[in-house]
Coordinates of C-alpha atoms in Angstrom, one line a residue:
Chain A
M22 CA -24.8 -32.2 -19.8
A23 CA -27.6 -31.7 -17.3
A24 CA -27.3 -33.7 -14.2
T25 CA -30.8 -33.5 -12.8
S26 CA -31.2 -35.7 -9.8
Q27 CA -34.3 -37.8 -9.8
A28 CA -35.6 -40.5 -7.6
N29 CA -34.5 -44.0 -8.6
I30 CA -36.9 -46.7 -7.8
E31 CA -34.3 -49.4 -7.9
G32 CA -32.5 -48.3 -4.8
A33 CA -30.1 -45.7 -3.5
G34 CA -28.9 -43.1 -6.0
G35 CA -30.4 -40.9 -8.7
S36 CA -30.3 -40.5 -12.4
V37 CA -27.6 -38.7 -14.5
G38 CA -30.7 -37.1 -16.1
I39 CA -30.8 -36.1 -19.8
V40 CA -27.6 -37.0 -21.6
V41 CA -26.3 -36.0 -25.1
P42 CA -24.2 -38.5 -27.0
R43 CA -21.4 -37.2 -29.1
A44 CA -19.2 -38.4 -31.9
L45 CA -15.5 -38.5 -31.3
E46 CA -13.3 -38.5 -34.5
I47 CA -10.2 -40.5 -34.2
T48 CA -7.8 -39.4 -36.8
E49 CA -4.9 -41.6 -35.8
P50 CA -4.7 -44.8 -38.1
L51 CA -5.6 -48.0 -36.3
T52 CA -4.0 -51.2 -37.5
L53 CA -6.3 -54.2 -36.6
D54 CA -5.4 -57.7 -35.7
C55 CA -6.7 -58.9 -39.1
G56 CA -3.9 -56.8 -40.7
R57 CA -6.1 -54.1 -42.2
T58 CA -5.8 -50.4 -41.1
L59 CA -8.5 -47.9 -40.6
P60 CA -7.1 -44.5 -41.4
Q61 CA -9.6 -42.9 -39.1
H62 CA -12.7 -43.9 -37.3
T63 CA -15.5 -42.4 -35.3
L64 CA -16.8 -43.5 -31.9
M65 CA -20.0 -42.5 -30.3
L66 CA -19.7 -41.8 -26.6
E67 CA -21.5 -40.5 -23.6
T68 CA -19.9 -39.2 -20.4
Y69 CA -21.4 -38.7 -17.0
G70 CA -20.0 -36.8 -14.1
R71 CA -17.0 -34.5 -14.1
L72 CA -13.3 -35.2 -14.8
N73 CA -11.3 -33.9 -11.9
V74 CA -8.4 -31.6 -12.2
A75 CA -5.8 -34.4 -11.8
R76 CA -7.8 -36.3 -14.5
S77 CA -7.6 -39.3 -12.2
N78 CA -11.3 -40.1 -11.6
A79 CA -12.3 -41.5 -15.0
I80 CA -14.0 -44.9 -15.4
L81 CA -14.4 -46.6 -18.7
I82 CA -17.5 -48.7 -19.3
C83 CA -17.1 -51.6 -21.8
H84 CA -20.3 -52.9 -23.3
A85 CA -21.3 -56.4 -24.1
L86 CA -22.6 -58.0 -27.3
S87 CA -25.6 -55.8 -27.9
G88 CA -24.7 -52.8 -25.8
D89 CA -23.7 -49.3 -26.8
H90 CA -22.7 -45.8 -25.6
H91 CA -26.0 -45.1 -24.0
A92 CA -25.2 -46.7 -20.6
A93 CA -27.1 -44.3 -18.3
G94 CA -29.6 -41.4 -18.3
I95 CA -32.3 -40.6 -20.7
Y96 CA -32.5 -38.6 -24.0
A97 CA -35.6 -36.6 -23.3
A98 CA -37.7 -35.7 -20.3
D99 CA -40.4 -38.2 -21.5
D100 CA -37.9 -40.9 -22.4
R101 CA -39.1 -44.0 -20.5
K102 CA -36.2 -46.2 -21.2
P103 CA -32.9 -45.2 -19.6
G104 CA -29.4 -46.4 -20.7
W105 CA -28.6 -50.1 -20.4
W106 CA -26.7 -49.9 -17.1
D107 CA -28.6 -47.0 -15.5
S108 CA -29.2 -49.2 -12.4
A109 CA -25.5 -49.0 -11.6
I110 CA -24.4 -45.6 -13.0
G111 CA -25.6 -42.3 -11.5
P112 CA -25.2 -40.0 -8.6
G113 CA -25.0 -42.1 -5.4
K114 CA -25.1 -45.3 -7.4
P115 CA -22.3 -47.9 -7.3
I116 CA -20.6 -46.2 -10.2
D117 CA -21.1 -42.9 -8.6
T118 CA -21.1 -40.0 -11.0
D119 CA -20.8 -37.5 -8.1
R120 CA -17.2 -38.9 -7.7
F121 CA -16.3 -40.4 -11.1
F122 CA -16.2 -39.2 -14.6
V123 CA -17.8 -42.1 -16.5
V124 CA -17.1 -42.8 -20.2
A125 CA -19.3 -45.1 -22.2
L126 CA -18.8 -45.7 -25.9
N127 CA -20.1 -47.7 -28.8
N128 CA -17.3 -50.1 -29.9
L129 CA -15.8 -50.0 -33.3
G130 CA -17.9 -52.2 -35.5
G131 CA -21.0 -51.3 -33.6
C132 CA -24.2 -50.2 -35.2
R133 CA -25.2 -47.2 -33.0
G134 CA -23.2 -44.6 -34.8
S135 CA -19.6 -45.7 -34.3
T136 CA -17.7 -46.7 -37.4
G137 CA -18.9 -50.1 -38.4
P138 CA -20.8 -52.1 -41.1
T139 CA -23.7 -49.5 -41.2
T140 CA -21.5 -46.4 -41.6
I141 CA -20.0 -45.1 -44.9
N142 CA -16.7 -46.4 -46.1
P143 CA -14.9 -43.2 -47.2
E144 CA -13.1 -45.1 -49.9
T145 CA -16.2 -46.3 -51.6
G146 CA -18.8 -43.8 -50.5
Q147 CA -21.0 -46.8 -49.7
A148 CA -21.9 -48.4 -46.3
W149 CA -19.2 -50.9 -45.3
G150 CA -21.6 -53.8 -44.9
P151 CA -19.8 -57.1 -44.9
D152 CA -16.6 -55.4 -46.0
F153 CA -16.0 -54.0 -42.6
P154 CA -13.1 -55.8 -41.0
I155 CA -13.7 -58.3 -38.3
V156 CA -12.4 -56.6 -35.1
T157 CA -11.1 -58.2 -32.0
V158 CA -11.2 -57.4 -28.3
R159 CA -7.6 -56.3 -28.7
D160 CA -8.6 -53.9 -31.5
W161 CA -11.3 -52.5 -29.2
V162 CA -8.8 -51.9 -26.5
R163 CA -6.5 -50.1 -28.9
S164 CA -9.4 -48.0 -30.1
Q165 CA -10.5 -47.2 -26.6
A166 CA -7.0 -46.2 -25.7
L167 CA -7.1 -43.6 -28.5
V168 CA -10.3 -42.3 -26.9
A169 CA -8.5 -42.0 -23.6
D170 CA -5.8 -40.1 -25.4
A171 CA -8.3 -37.8 -26.9
L172 CA -10.0 -37.1 -23.6
G173 CA -6.6 -36.5 -21.9
I174 CA -6.9 -39.6 -19.6
D175 CA -3.5 -41.2 -19.0
C176 CA -4.8 -43.7 -16.5
W177 CA -8.4 -44.9 -15.9
A178 CA -9.3 -45.1 -12.2
A179 CA -11.1 -48.3 -13.3
V180 CA -12.2 -50.1 -16.5
V181 CA -15.5 -51.9 -15.9
G182 CA -17.4 -54.4 -18.0
G183 CA -19.8 -57.4 -17.9
S184 CA -19.7 -60.4 -20.2
L185 CA -17.9 -59.4 -23.4
G186 CA -17.3 -56.1 -21.6
G187 CA -15.4 -58.1 -19.0
M188 CA -13.2 -59.6 -21.7
Q189 CA -12.3 -56.0 -22.8
V190 CA -11.4 -55.2 -19.2
M191 CA -9.0 -58.1 -19.0
Q192 CA -7.4 -57.2 -22.3
W193 CA -7.0 -53.6 -21.1
A194 CA -5.1 -54.9 -18.0
I195 CA -2.9 -57.1 -20.1
D196 CA -2.2 -54.7 -23.1
C197 CA -2.1 -51.4 -21.3
P198 CA -1.0 -52.2 -17.8
T199 CA -0.1 -48.7 -16.8
R200 CA -3.3 -47.1 -18.0
L201 CA -5.7 -48.5 -15.5
R202 CA -5.6 -48.8 -11.7
H203 CA -8.5 -51.2 -11.3
A204 CA -10.1 -53.8 -13.5
L205 CA -13.7 -54.9 -12.8
V206 CA -14.5 -58.1 -14.6
I207 CA -18.1 -59.1 -14.3
A208 CA -19.8 -62.3 -15.5
A209 CA -17.0 -63.0 -18.0
A210 CA -14.8 -65.8 -19.1
P211 CA -11.1 -66.0 -19.9
R212 CA -12.0 -67.4 -23.3
A213 CA -15.1 -68.7 -25.0
S214 CA -15.7 -72.5 -24.5
A215 CA -16.6 -74.8 -27.3
Q216 CA -20.2 -74.6 -26.1
N217 CA -20.0 -70.7 -26.2
I218 CA -18.6 -70.8 -29.8
A219 CA -21.3 -73.4 -30.8
F220 CA -24.1 -71.1 -29.7
N221 CA -22.4 -68.2 -31.5
E222 CA -22.1 -70.3 -34.6
I223 CA -25.8 -71.2 -34.6
A224 CA -26.6 -67.5 -34.2
R225 CA -24.3 -66.6 -37.2
Q226 CA -25.7 -69.4 -39.3
A227 CA -29.3 -68.2 -38.6
I228 CA -28.3 -64.8 -40.0
I229 CA -26.1 -66.0 -42.9
S230 CA -28.7 -68.6 -44.1
D231 CA -31.5 -66.0 -44.1
P232 CA -32.4 -65.5 -47.8
D233 CA -32.4 -61.8 -47.1
F234 CA -28.8 -61.8 -46.0
H235 CA -27.4 -61.5 -49.5
E236 CA -23.9 -62.2 -48.2
G237 CA -24.1 -59.2 -45.9
R238 CA -25.2 -56.8 -48.7
Y239 CA -28.8 -56.7 -47.6
A240 CA -28.8 -52.9 -47.3
E241 CA -28.0 -52.7 -51.1
H242 CA -31.0 -54.9 -51.7
G243 CA -33.2 -52.7 -49.5
T244 CA -33.9 -55.5 -47.0
K245 CA -32.4 -57.1 -43.9
P246 CA -32.1 -60.7 -42.6
S247 CA -34.8 -60.1 -40.0
R248 CA -35.7 -63.8 -39.5
G249 CA -32.0 -64.8 -39.0
L250 CA -31.2 -61.9 -36.7
K251 CA -34.4 -62.6 -34.7
L252 CA -33.5 -66.3 -34.4
A253 CA -30.0 -65.4 -33.3
R254 CA -31.3 -63.1 -30.6
M255 CA -33.9 -65.7 -29.4
L256 CA -31.1 -68.2 -29.1
G257 CA -29.0 -65.7 -27.2
H258 CA -31.8 -65.0 -24.7
I259 CA -32.0 -68.7 -23.8
T260 CA -28.4 -68.5 -22.6
Y261 CA -29.0 -65.3 -20.7
L262 CA -31.5 -66.9 -18.3
S263 CA -31.1 -70.0 -16.2
D264 CA -33.5 -73.0 -16.5
E265 CA -34.8 -72.2 -13.0
A266 CA -35.4 -68.5 -13.9
M267 CA -37.3 -69.5 -17.1
R268 CA -39.4 -71.9 -15.1
A269 CA -40.2 -69.3 -12.5
R270 CA -40.9 -66.6 -15.1
F271 CA -42.8 -68.6 -17.8
G272 CA -43.2 -72.1 -16.6
R273 CA -45.6 -73.8 -19.0
L274 CA -48.0 -71.0 -19.0
L275 CA -50.2 -70.7 -22.0
R276 CA -51.1 -67.4 -23.6
G277 CA -54.7 -68.4 -24.2
G278 CA -57.0 -68.0 -21.2
D279 CA -58.8 -71.3 -21.5
G280 CA -55.7 -73.5 -20.9
R281 CA -56.3 -75.6 -24.0
F282 CA -53.7 -76.5 -26.6
S283 CA -54.3 -75.0 -30.0
F284 CA -52.6 -77.7 -32.1
N285 CA -50.8 -75.3 -34.3
Y286 CA -47.4 -73.4 -34.4
D287 CA -48.6 -70.0 -33.4
V288 CA -47.4 -68.5 -30.2
E289 CA -48.8 -70.6 -27.5
F290 CA -46.5 -70.8 -24.5
E291 CA -45.5 -67.6 -22.7
V292 CA -41.8 -68.4 -23.2
E293 CA -42.4 -68.5 -26.9
S294 CA -44.0 -65.1 -26.7
Y295 CA -41.1 -63.7 -24.7
L296 CA -38.5 -65.0 -27.1
R297 CA -40.3 -63.7 -30.2
Y298 CA -40.8 -60.3 -28.6
Q299 CA -37.1 -60.1 -27.6
G300 CA -36.1 -61.3 -31.1
Q301 CA -38.3 -58.9 -32.9
S302 CA -37.4 -55.8 -30.9
F303 CA -33.8 -56.6 -31.4
V304 CA -34.2 -56.7 -35.2
D305 CA -35.6 -53.2 -35.0
R306 CA -32.6 -51.8 -33.3
F307 CA -29.6 -53.9 -34.3
D308 CA -27.6 -54.7 -37.4
A309 CA -26.9 -58.3 -38.6
N310 CA -23.4 -57.6 -39.8
T311 CA -22.5 -56.1 -36.4
Y312 CA -24.0 -59.1 -34.6
L313 CA -21.8 -61.4 -36.7
L314 CA -18.7 -59.4 -35.9
M315 CA -19.4 -59.1 -32.2
T316 CA -19.9 -62.9 -31.8
K317 CA -16.7 -63.4 -33.6
A318 CA -14.9 -61.1 -31.3
I319 CA -16.1 -63.3 -28.4
D320 CA -14.9 -66.4 -30.1
Y321 CA -11.4 -64.9 -30.9
F322 CA -10.8 -63.5 -27.4
D323 CA -8.1 -65.6 -25.8
P324 CA -5.4 -63.7 -24.0
A325 CA -3.8 -66.9 -22.8
R326 CA -3.2 -67.9 -26.5
D327 CA -0.8 -65.0 -26.9
H328 CA 1.2 -66.3 -23.9
G329 CA 1.7 -70.0 -24.5
D330 CA -1.8 -70.9 -23.5
D331 CA -0.9 -69.7 -20.0
L332 CA -3.5 -67.2 -18.6
A333 CA -1.3 -66.5 -15.6
A334 CA 1.6 -65.6 -17.9
A335 CA -0.8 -63.2 -19.7
F336 CA -1.8 -61.6 -16.4
A337 CA 1.8 -61.4 -15.1
Q338 CA 2.3 -58.1 -17.0
A339 CA -1.0 -56.6 -15.6
R340 CA -0.6 -54.0 -12.9
A341 CA -4.2 -53.3 -12.1
K342 CA -6.1 -54.6 -9.1
F343 CA -8.9 -56.9 -10.0
L344 CA -12.4 -57.4 -8.8
V345 CA -14.1 -60.4 -10.4
V346 CA -17.8 -61.0 -10.0
A347 CA -19.8 -64.0 -11.0
F348 CA -23.5 -65.0 -10.7
D349 CA -24.3 -68.5 -9.5
A350 CA -27.2 -69.1 -11.9
D351 CA -25.1 -67.9 -14.9
W352 CA -24.5 -70.9 -17.2
R353 CA -23.3 -68.9 -20.2
F354 CA -20.2 -67.7 -18.4
S355 CA -20.5 -69.8 -15.2
P356 CA -18.8 -69.0 -11.9
S357 CA -16.2 -71.7 -12.7
R358 CA -15.1 -69.6 -15.6
S359 CA -14.6 -66.6 -13.3
R360 CA -12.6 -68.8 -11.0
E361 CA -10.3 -69.6 -13.9
I362 CA -9.6 -65.9 -14.1
V363 CA -9.2 -65.6 -10.4
N364 CA -6.9 -68.6 -10.2
A365 CA -4.7 -67.3 -12.9
L366 CA -4.5 -63.9 -11.2
V367 CA -3.5 -65.6 -7.9
V368 CA -0.7 -67.6 -9.7
A369 CA 0.4 -64.3 -11.3
D370 CA 0.5 -62.8 -7.8
R371 CA -2.0 -60.0 -8.7
D372 CA -4.3 -58.3 -6.3
V373 CA -7.8 -59.8 -6.8
S374 CA -11.1 -60.2 -5.0
Y375 CA -13.8 -62.5 -6.2
A376 CA -17.5 -62.2 -5.3
L377 CA -20.0 -64.9 -6.2
I378 CA -23.5 -63.4 -6.2
D379 CA -26.5 -65.4 -5.3
S380 CA -28.6 -64.6 -8.4
P381 CA -32.1 -65.2 -9.6
L382 CA -31.8 -64.8 -13.4
G383 CA -28.5 -66.1 -14.7
H384 CA -26.1 -64.2 -17.1
D385 CA -28.5 -61.3 -17.3
D386 CA -28.1 -60.6 -13.7
F387 CA -25.0 -58.5 -14.4
L388 CA -27.4 -55.8 -15.5
M389 CA -29.7 -56.1 -12.5
P390 CA -29.5 -54.0 -9.3
L391 CA -29.2 -57.0 -7.0
P392 CA -28.5 -55.7 -3.5
D393 CA -25.5 -58.1 -2.8
Y394 CA -24.0 -57.3 -6.2
H395 CA -24.3 -53.5 -5.9
K396 CA -23.0 -53.7 -2.4
V397 CA -19.8 -55.3 -3.7
L398 CA -19.5 -52.8 -6.6
R399 CA -20.2 -49.9 -4.3
G400 CA -17.8 -51.0 -1.6
Y401 CA -15.0 -51.6 -4.1
L402 CA -15.5 -48.4 -6.1
S403 CA -15.8 -46.3 -3.0
R404 CA -12.3 -47.2 -2.1
V405 CA -11.2 -46.5 -5.7
A406 CA -12.7 -43.0 -5.4
D407 CA -10.8 -42.4 -2.2
E408 CA -7.6 -43.7 -3.8
V409 CA -7.9 -41.2 -6.7
S410 CA -9.1 -38.4 -4.4
A411 CA -12.3 -38.2 -6.3
Chain B
M20 CA -10.6 -50.7 13.4
S21 CA -11.2 -52.0 16.9
T22 CA -8.3 -53.7 18.8
L23 CA -7.3 -57.0 17.3
R24 CA -8.2 -60.2 19.0
P25 CA -5.2 -61.3 21.0
D26 CA -5.0 -64.7 19.3
L27 CA -4.8 -63.0 15.9
A28 CA -2.0 -60.7 17.2
L29 CA -0.2 -63.9 18.4
I30 CA -0.5 -65.4 14.9
G31 CA 1.2 -62.3 13.6
D32 CA 4.3 -63.2 15.7
W33 CA 4.5 -66.6 13.8
I34 CA 4.4 -65.0 10.4
A35 CA 7.6 -63.9 8.7
P36 CA 7.5 -60.4 7.3
G37 CA 6.8 -60.0 3.6
S38 CA 5.4 -63.5 3.2
R39 CA 2.6 -64.7 0.9
I40 CA -0.4 -65.9 2.9
L41 CA -3.8 -67.6 2.4
D42 CA -6.3 -67.1 5.1
L43 CA -9.1 -69.7 5.1
G44 CA -12.4 -68.4 6.5
C45 CA -11.0 -64.9 6.7
G46 CA -14.2 -63.3 8.0
D47 CA -14.2 -59.6 7.6
G48 CA -10.4 -59.7 6.9
A49 CA -9.2 -58.4 10.3
L50 CA -6.2 -60.8 10.4
L51 CA -5.1 -60.1 6.8
A52 CA -5.4 -56.4 7.4
H53 CA -3.4 -56.7 10.6
L54 CA -0.7 -58.9 8.9
A55 CA -0.6 -56.5 5.9
R56 CA 0.0 -53.6 8.2
T57 CA 2.4 -55.2 10.7
R58 CA 4.1 -57.9 8.6
Q59 CA 3.8 -56.5 5.1
V60 CA 2.3 -59.8 3.9
R61 CA 0.6 -60.2 0.6
G62 CA -2.2 -62.6 0.2
Y63 CA -5.8 -63.6 -0.1
G64 CA -8.6 -64.6 2.2
L65 CA -11.2 -67.3 1.4
E66 CA -14.7 -66.6 2.7
I67 CA -18.1 -68.1 2.2
D68 CA -20.4 -65.5 3.8
P69 CA -21.4 -62.8 1.3
D70 CA -21.6 -60.1 3.9
N71 CA -18.0 -60.9 5.0
V72 CA -16.9 -61.0 1.4
A73 CA -18.4 -57.6 0.8
A74 CA -16.8 -56.3 4.0
C75 CA -13.4 -57.5 2.9
I76 CA -13.8 -55.9 -0.5
A77 CA -14.9 -52.6 1.0
A78 CA -11.9 -52.7 3.3
G79 CA -9.5 -53.4 0.4
I80 CA -8.7 -56.9 1.4
N81 CA -8.2 -59.5 -1.3
V82 CA -10.9 -62.0 -0.7
I83 CA -12.1 -65.0 -2.8
H84 CA -15.6 -66.2 -2.3
A85 CA -15.2 -69.9 -1.7
D86 CA -16.5 -72.9 0.3
L87 CA -13.6 -74.5 2.3
D88 CA -15.3 -77.8 2.0
D89 CA -14.8 -77.7 -1.7
G90 CA -11.0 -78.0 -1.0
L91 CA -8.0 -76.1 -2.2
A92 CA -7.7 -77.8 -5.6
D93 CA -7.6 -74.3 -7.2
F94 CA -4.3 -73.6 -5.5
A95 CA -1.0 -74.9 -6.6
T96 CA 1.3 -76.9 -4.3
G97 CA 3.6 -74.6 -2.3
A98 CA 1.8 -71.5 -3.6
F99 CA 1.9 -69.8 -0.2
D100 CA 4.3 -69.4 2.6
Y101 CA 1.5 -69.7 5.1
V102 CA -2.0 -71.1 5.0
V103 CA -3.9 -69.9 8.1
M104 CA -7.3 -71.0 9.4
T105 CA -8.8 -69.5 12.5
H106 CA -11.7 -71.2 14.2
A107 CA -13.1 -72.9 11.2
L108 CA -11.6 -76.4 11.6
Q109 CA -14.5 -77.7 13.7
A110 CA -17.1 -76.5 11.2
L111 CA -15.6 -78.5 8.2
V112 CA -17.0 -81.7 6.8
R113 CA -13.5 -83.3 6.7
P114 CA -11.1 -81.2 8.8
D115 CA -8.3 -83.8 8.3
L116 CA -8.4 -83.5 4.6
V117 CA -8.5 -79.7 4.7
V118 CA -5.5 -79.5 7.0
A119 CA -3.7 -81.9 4.6
E120 CA -4.6 -79.6 1.7
M121 CA -3.4 -76.6 3.7
L122 CA 0.0 -78.3 4.2
R123 CA 0.2 -79.0 0.5
V124 CA -0.6 -75.4 -0.6
G125 CA 1.4 -73.7 2.2
R126 CA 5.0 -74.2 3.5
E127 CA 3.6 -73.8 7.0
V128 CA 0.1 -73.9 8.4
V129 CA -1.5 -72.1 11.3
V130 CA -4.7 -73.5 12.6
T131 CA -6.8 -72.6 15.6
F132 CA -9.8 -74.2 17.2
P133 CA -11.8 -74.4 20.5
N134 CA -10.6 -77.1 22.8
F135 CA -13.5 -79.6 23.5
G136 CA -11.5 -81.0 26.4
H137 CA -12.0 -77.9 28.5
W138 CA -13.3 -78.6 32.0
R139 CA -16.5 -76.6 31.3
V140 CA -17.3 -78.9 28.4
R141 CA -16.6 -82.0 30.5
Q142 CA -18.7 -80.6 33.3
A143 CA -21.7 -80.1 31.0
L144 CA -21.3 -83.6 29.6
L145 CA -21.1 -85.1 33.1
R146 CA -24.4 -83.4 33.8
G147 CA -25.7 -85.1 30.7
R148 CA -26.0 -82.1 28.5
M149 CA -24.2 -80.7 25.5
P150 CA -21.9 -77.9 26.6
L151 CA -22.9 -74.2 26.3
T152 CA -19.7 -72.3 27.1
P153 CA -18.2 -68.9 26.3
A154 CA -16.1 -70.6 23.6
L155 CA -19.0 -72.7 22.4
P156 CA -22.1 -70.5 22.8
A157 CA -24.4 -72.2 20.2
Q158 CA -27.0 -74.9 21.0
W159 CA -26.3 -78.5 19.7
Y160 CA -29.0 -78.2 17.1
D161 CA -28.0 -74.9 15.6
T162 CA -24.2 -74.9 16.0
E163 CA -22.0 -74.8 12.9
N164 CA -19.5 -76.9 14.8
I165 CA -19.8 -80.5 13.6
H166 CA -16.2 -81.8 14.2
L167 CA -15.1 -80.6 17.6
C168 CA -11.9 -82.1 19.1
T169 CA -9.8 -81.9 22.1
L170 CA -6.1 -80.9 22.2
A171 CA -5.3 -84.6 22.6
D172 CA -7.4 -85.5 19.6
F173 CA -5.8 -82.9 17.4
E174 CA -2.2 -83.9 18.5
A175 CA -3.1 -87.5 17.8
L176 CA -4.2 -86.6 14.3
C177 CA -0.9 -84.7 13.8
R178 CA 1.1 -87.7 14.9
E179 CA -1.0 -90.0 12.7
F180 CA -0.2 -88.0 9.6
G181 CA 3.3 -87.0 10.6
W182 CA 2.5 -83.3 10.7
Q183 CA 5.2 -81.5 12.6
V184 CA 4.0 -79.2 15.4
L185 CA 6.4 -76.2 15.1
A186 CA 4.7 -74.2 17.8
R187 CA 1.5 -74.1 19.8
A188 CA -0.2 -71.4 22.0
L189 CA -2.8 -72.5 24.4
L190 CA -5.1 -69.8 25.7
D191 CA -8.1 -69.2 27.9
R192 CA -11.2 -67.6 26.5
R193 CA -9.6 -64.1 26.9
H194 CA -6.8 -65.4 24.8
R195 CA -4.3 -65.4 27.7
S196 CA -1.9 -68.2 28.6
G197 CA -1.4 -69.1 32.3
K198 CA -0.1 -71.6 34.8
L199 CA -3.2 -73.7 35.0
I200 CA -3.1 -74.2 31.2
A201 CA 0.6 -75.0 31.4
A202 CA -0.1 -77.6 34.1
A203 CA -3.1 -79.3 32.5
P204 CA -3.5 -78.0 29.0
N205 CA -6.4 -80.2 27.8
L206 CA -8.4 -79.2 30.9
F207 CA -7.8 -75.4 30.9
C208 CA -7.1 -74.4 27.4
E209 CA -10.1 -72.9 25.6
N210 CA -8.5 -71.7 22.4
A211 CA -5.7 -73.6 20.8
L212 CA -3.3 -72.2 18.1
Y213 CA -1.0 -74.6 16.3
K214 CA 1.7 -74.0 13.8
L215 CA 2.4 -77.0 11.6
R216 CA 4.7 -78.2 8.8
R217 CA 4.2 -81.1 6.5
P218 CA 6.1 -84.3 7.0
A219 CA 9.8 -84.0 6.2
H220 CA 9.8 -87.0 3.8

């Protein structure tokens, strides 16, 4: 994997350069929360940086709802779009690939090459489609632990994730306490609220009620529920930005230059154009069955439920040190949700720091190179690197 | 790390080894780092300034970004052995309520503040101006201090609420005690340290 250093306009640090994804075959059977067992599965992954001799400097990146294994770098010299968290991962960046060996993967059930609804079910020779089991955050952690085994990593220096990724980080700390030293939980929540579930349900209904959905067997019908998936993504994007950020970015600007209303339902306001663009580009790269499954994983995530509804009791078995980060304009998983996590960790007598970042966008800020945010990540991870002698 | 402020070193003497501590307005975490090193305490700092929060995190100090004026409702009664607050009392909207909350959350409380009864303050006021002293260097219009008090005021508050004063250390601006302070504390003390316990009942 070439590690060409190139200037990064976002701030300090360079790019990991051209990266090559690979498929990791996991041959150990994986029993899922739903009761079904996958005899084997494949996960797509990318790695950046070098694993040290002690195998102590590995960081696992957990992705959010629509993320994948392409977290950093580019695929070709003329590739204009780097990985989804390229702002934070690279040489000299907060997740410093000069010091850490970074592993990013596409979760089980994903649609970017890992075993999921779009891959072939070996038992039938057909794509899984809607027959792919609904997986949970706990299942993902089990699957990711098998990846760690395959890579020879007994203990992650840190597991890091934002949003749904942050949920995986918490589950890691609870389910595999001895296998990570640090847990970085960013823009997450200890469980989905009724409002979160409500938004997810509307997104799912948009997909399921699309006439092209065919009960999830749209591939067999040579079509896909584009309208539903587009609507779902448009809805999602509203929750990723704050009211204030939307006002600042779009306001009531009209697309047409003359400032007159057109008295029809074509794209008219800039925000409509933005949402339609985001929705459409998502349809081109994402699978509807995976979207359904991912939203369900969010809804089901609830580590407190496994411990008498007591989050502190769930964290009592954790051994990792925590960094919790929230963004003040985030209303999808607001800072008060992060404080619930922090409060439970304090009750559980765990080491935890909490940074509230003054943020312009909202939930989406966890992907942005905000100076205050990156300063916190950099400061924390720099100590982690010292600790593991990276 | 530079040498610790003498008042912070003094607080260390009041803290039992191995205790659990909450430091309100912990700044860059110097006190927590000192207590962790010398007293093996475990705990957390609360801090509102993002640069200080980042400094604590970079130093490996547990810090929670929080506004003290929002109260301590997130913390359970008796959750800590000590709740400490150095030089933040006078900047709070309701210092009385915060101290009461500290005494709920902690078994014992350590609080420090600049004494507004010091002779330099009185001298300035006699001249008809708000004081600018080494302990109070900001102008009246840009100071963060909105609830300054004298030793007498603070002790009256303790009596009113029945807070027990377990110990106090009265220091000059170089954080030393002395005969003058002992003779007339409210005139000569510039920095006051109090160790409190909640009412016995």
